[in-house]
Amino acid sequence: MASKMQTISPASLKSLPERVEYATAFLDFGPTDIAFLHAAAPLVKPLIPTVVDLVYVKLLSFDITAKAFVPKQTGFHGELSADRKVTDVNAGDEQIKFRKTFLVKYLAKLVEMDYTKESWEYLDKVAVMHTGVAGFAHREGKPSLRVELIHISLLLSYVVDILLETVIKHPDLDNDTKAGVLRALNKVVWIQNDLFARHYVVDEDSKIVPARLASKCSHALVKEKLLPAAAIIAFLGLLGFLKVASRG
């Protein structure tokens, strides 16, 4: 017997809790997945620094992703050259070491969190902070961090690829645990990817526009509407002036 069809309002997906509820229901992400992540945490966490090293080797192998690490990062108090170039950024860079600590903490959270309301809010803030808006309080008033969605999606995919190999080859995990952990991680990363997308992409179905884009669109709309109107008014004003002048 077919299960009852659920009704999802496109407009409801603007709400983080409702969006997460839909995503987790669609992917069947629940207590079993969370239990697998928690069970694997003691074995996976010690491997995270190695995973992060591999991630940064990849990020620094392309100038388009490495350029994000040229400016001084929020919270980094070390010295950087005033004429620093993208070719100066390398794995031994003190700022890169500083950035790695954040990715280590993030990946550890993926296998530690209880995936409550606060957990999803954290993952959403991780997304927001890459759009140029301060996602966390410590970034308020600091230089903006903007990373385009293509690089984020590719990075998440690369992280999953590394974790797949790491978990599959782990000698202390049985096959059922490996399958459970990988399925859970895959679901979490795809939900994270959607949380990034909600702040970058216009949803044509619901007409939801990310806040950052909304302000730009409004500005563009004002220009589009007002500039032609101003031109028409100026033209009519000129005609009026010419009429008056001709009578004189």
XYZ file of C-alpha atoms in Angstrom:
248
model
C 0.000 0.000 0.000
C 1.406 3.378 -1.012
C 2.224 5.805 1.784
C 0.196 8.980 2.097
C 1.556 11.836 -0.012
C 2.907 14.689 2.078
C 2.116 18.277 1.170
C 5.051 20.705 1.138
C 4.441 24.391 0.525
C 7.270 25.873 -1.573
C 7.046 29.080 0.469
C 7.613 27.115 3.687
C 11.118 26.209 2.535
C 12.261 29.735 3.345
C 12.060 28.712 7.006
C 15.193 26.888 8.145
C 13.352 24.442 10.475
C 10.800 23.561 7.790
C 13.459 23.240 5.111
C 15.500 20.898 7.324
C 12.377 18.922 8.237
C 11.635 18.390 4.537
C 15.260 17.526 3.669
C 15.675 15.050 6.523
C 12.314 13.416 5.716
C 13.199 13.118 2.029
C 16.599 11.566 2.825
C 15.310 9.468 5.734
C 17.930 11.052 7.987
C 17.168 10.261 11.598
C 18.247 8.678 14.892
C 19.834 5.622 13.243
C 22.099 7.822 11.107
C 23.051 9.947 14.109
C 23.848 6.814 16.144
C 26.184 5.567 13.397
C 27.997 8.925 13.315
C 28.420 8.944 17.090
C 29.622 5.329 17.136
C 32.270 6.089 14.512
C 33.414 9.374 16.081
C 36.222 7.898 18.246
C 37.709 6.186 15.187
C 37.086 8.908 12.614
C 38.113 11.991 14.609
C 41.841 11.095 14.847
C 41.914 10.885 11.033
C 40.360 14.326 10.468
C 43.661 16.320 10.490
C 44.935 14.120 7.647
C 41.692 14.662 5.743
C 42.042 18.428 6.227
C 45.636 18.361 4.954
C 44.433 16.666 1.758
C 41.634 19.193 1.369
C 44.062 22.118 1.554
C 46.453 20.506 -0.903
C 43.530 20.489 -3.317
C 42.435 24.067 -2.495
C 45.959 25.373 -3.031
C 46.392 23.573 -6.336
C 44.107 26.079 -8.109
C 44.592 29.853 -8.038
C 40.834 30.449 -8.148
C 40.412 28.731 -4.761
C 43.770 29.718 -3.287
C 43.095 33.440 -3.765
C 40.612 33.366 -0.872
C 43.594 32.919 1.467
C 45.584 35.905 0.219
C 43.881 38.544 2.429
C 44.269 38.414 6.196
C 41.578 36.193 7.698
C 39.346 37.106 10.623
C 40.963 36.005 13.886
C 44.440 35.523 12.431
C 46.925 37.741 14.286
C 50.119 36.736 12.523
C 52.097 38.876 10.108
C 51.424 38.829 6.368
C 53.380 40.557 3.634
C 51.760 43.752 2.369
C 52.381 42.691 -1.255
C 51.246 39.102 -0.690
C 50.201 37.309 -3.918
C 48.275 34.110 -4.563
C 51.531 32.369 -5.516
C 52.849 33.102 -2.004
C 50.140 30.953 -0.387
C 51.299 27.442 0.488
C 50.592 24.594 2.913
C 53.266 25.862 5.331
C 51.658 29.308 5.486
C 50.814 30.239 9.101
C 47.441 31.544 7.998
C 46.690 28.234 6.253
C 47.534 26.383 9.472
C 45.152 28.741 11.247
C 42.365 28.048 8.722
C 42.880 24.301 9.007
C 41.879 24.387 12.673
C 38.413 25.606 11.680
C 37.877 22.810 9.161
C 39.082 20.245 11.711
C 36.478 21.509 14.202
C 33.755 21.547 11.551
C 34.387 17.957 10.439
C 34.542 16.802 14.060
C 31.138 18.378 14.660
C 29.640 16.323 11.836
C 30.241 13.120 13.819
C 29.583 14.655 17.249
C 26.443 16.782 16.900
C 23.028 15.591 18.032
C 21.416 17.253 14.987
C 19.005 19.262 17.044
C 17.681 22.716 16.084
C 20.956 24.295 17.249
C 22.997 21.902 15.082
C 21.170 22.859 11.900
C 21.437 26.545 12.824
C 25.208 26.092 13.125
C 25.414 24.441 9.682
C 23.284 27.240 8.223
C 25.600 29.878 9.708
C 28.568 28.078 8.148
C 26.814 28.639 4.827
C 25.935 32.281 5.506
C 29.480 33.236 6.465
C 30.755 32.266 2.995
C 28.319 34.603 1.195
C 29.957 37.835 2.327
C 27.577 38.216 5.281
C 28.705 37.656 8.877
C 27.209 34.302 9.832
C 28.717 34.252 13.321
C 28.977 37.011 15.936
C 32.802 36.981 15.842
C 32.694 38.061 12.178
C 30.552 41.162 12.753
C 32.355 44.246 11.496
C 35.149 42.129 10.003
C 36.170 41.949 6.310
C 33.633 39.904 4.363
C 34.343 36.360 3.219
C 32.840 35.519 -0.168
C 33.298 32.112 -1.793
C 31.304 31.237 -4.896
C 28.955 28.257 -4.789
C 30.800 26.229 -7.427
C 33.914 26.045 -5.235
C 31.902 25.148 -2.135
C 30.017 22.348 -3.903
C 33.209 20.912 -5.369
C 34.921 21.104 -1.984
C 32.079 19.275 -0.232
C 32.195 16.604 -2.919
C 35.951 16.254 -2.485
C 35.571 15.948 1.307
C 33.019 13.163 0.820
C 35.363 11.391 -1.590
C 38.179 11.431 0.983
C 35.866 10.306 3.787
C 34.555 7.467 1.621
C 38.052 6.081 1.143
C 38.972 6.694 4.789
C 35.942 4.862 6.191
C 35.948 2.029 3.631
C 39.590 1.208 4.356
C 39.315 1.558 8.148
C 40.409 -1.778 9.690
C 38.388 -1.391 12.911
C 34.962 -0.875 11.347
C 32.775 -3.785 10.244
C 30.916 -3.574 6.937
C 27.542 -2.720 8.478
C 29.086 0.152 10.432
C 30.969 1.387 7.379
C 27.761 1.394 5.340
C 25.833 3.166 8.092
C 28.489 5.826 8.636
C 28.928 6.539 4.934
C 25.193 6.774 4.300
C 24.793 9.147 7.264
C 27.745 11.348 6.224
C 26.488 11.471 2.653
C 23.057 12.674 3.804
C 24.517 15.313 6.136
C 26.840 16.731 3.471
C 24.032 16.938 0.916
C 21.860 18.786 3.427
C 24.784 21.111 4.125
C 25.117 21.667 0.387
C 21.447 22.660 0.243
C 21.928 25.056 3.163
C 24.650 26.739 1.124
C 22.419 26.837 -1.958
C 19.546 28.520 -0.081
C 21.778 31.578 0.430
C 23.048 31.691 -3.154
C 20.290 30.513 -5.485
C 16.907 32.014 -6.372
C 14.175 29.380 -5.962
C 11.946 29.759 -9.017
C 9.241 27.513 -7.554
C 8.725 29.534 -4.392
C 10.197 32.805 -5.714
C 12.409 32.883 -2.619
C 15.369 35.214 -3.158
C 18.388 34.973 -0.798
C 18.627 38.071 1.408
C 21.951 39.187 -0.060
C 20.601 38.922 -3.603
C 17.327 40.572 -2.650
C 19.062 43.841 -1.767
C 20.986 43.783 -5.044
C 17.856 42.963 -7.033
C 15.956 45.790 -5.335
C 18.741 48.221 -6.175
C 18.798 47.032 -9.776
C 15.011 47.268 -9.968
C 15.084 50.837 -8.689
C 17.644 51.729 -11.324
C 15.641 49.939 -14.005
C 12.378 51.654 -13.036
C 13.590 55.104 -12.016
C 16.222 55.866 -14.629
C 13.869 55.487 -17.622
C 11.233 57.472 -15.722
C 13.750 60.205 -14.979
C 14.732 60.293 -18.637
C 11.077 60.666 -19.694
C 10.511 63.440 -17.147
C 13.643 65.236 -18.326
C 12.523 64.907 -21.953
C 9.060 66.288 -21.188
C 10.670 69.100 -19.243
C 12.844 69.924 -22.241
C 9.804 69.995 -24.534
C 8.071 72.380 -22.129
C 11.115 74.626 -22.062
C 11.312 74.670 -25.876
C 7.637 75.573 -26.143
C 8.061 78.480 -23.765
C 11.221 79.606 -25.544
C 9.526 79.514 -28.950
C 6.726 81.724 -27.682
C 9.231 84.236 -26.425
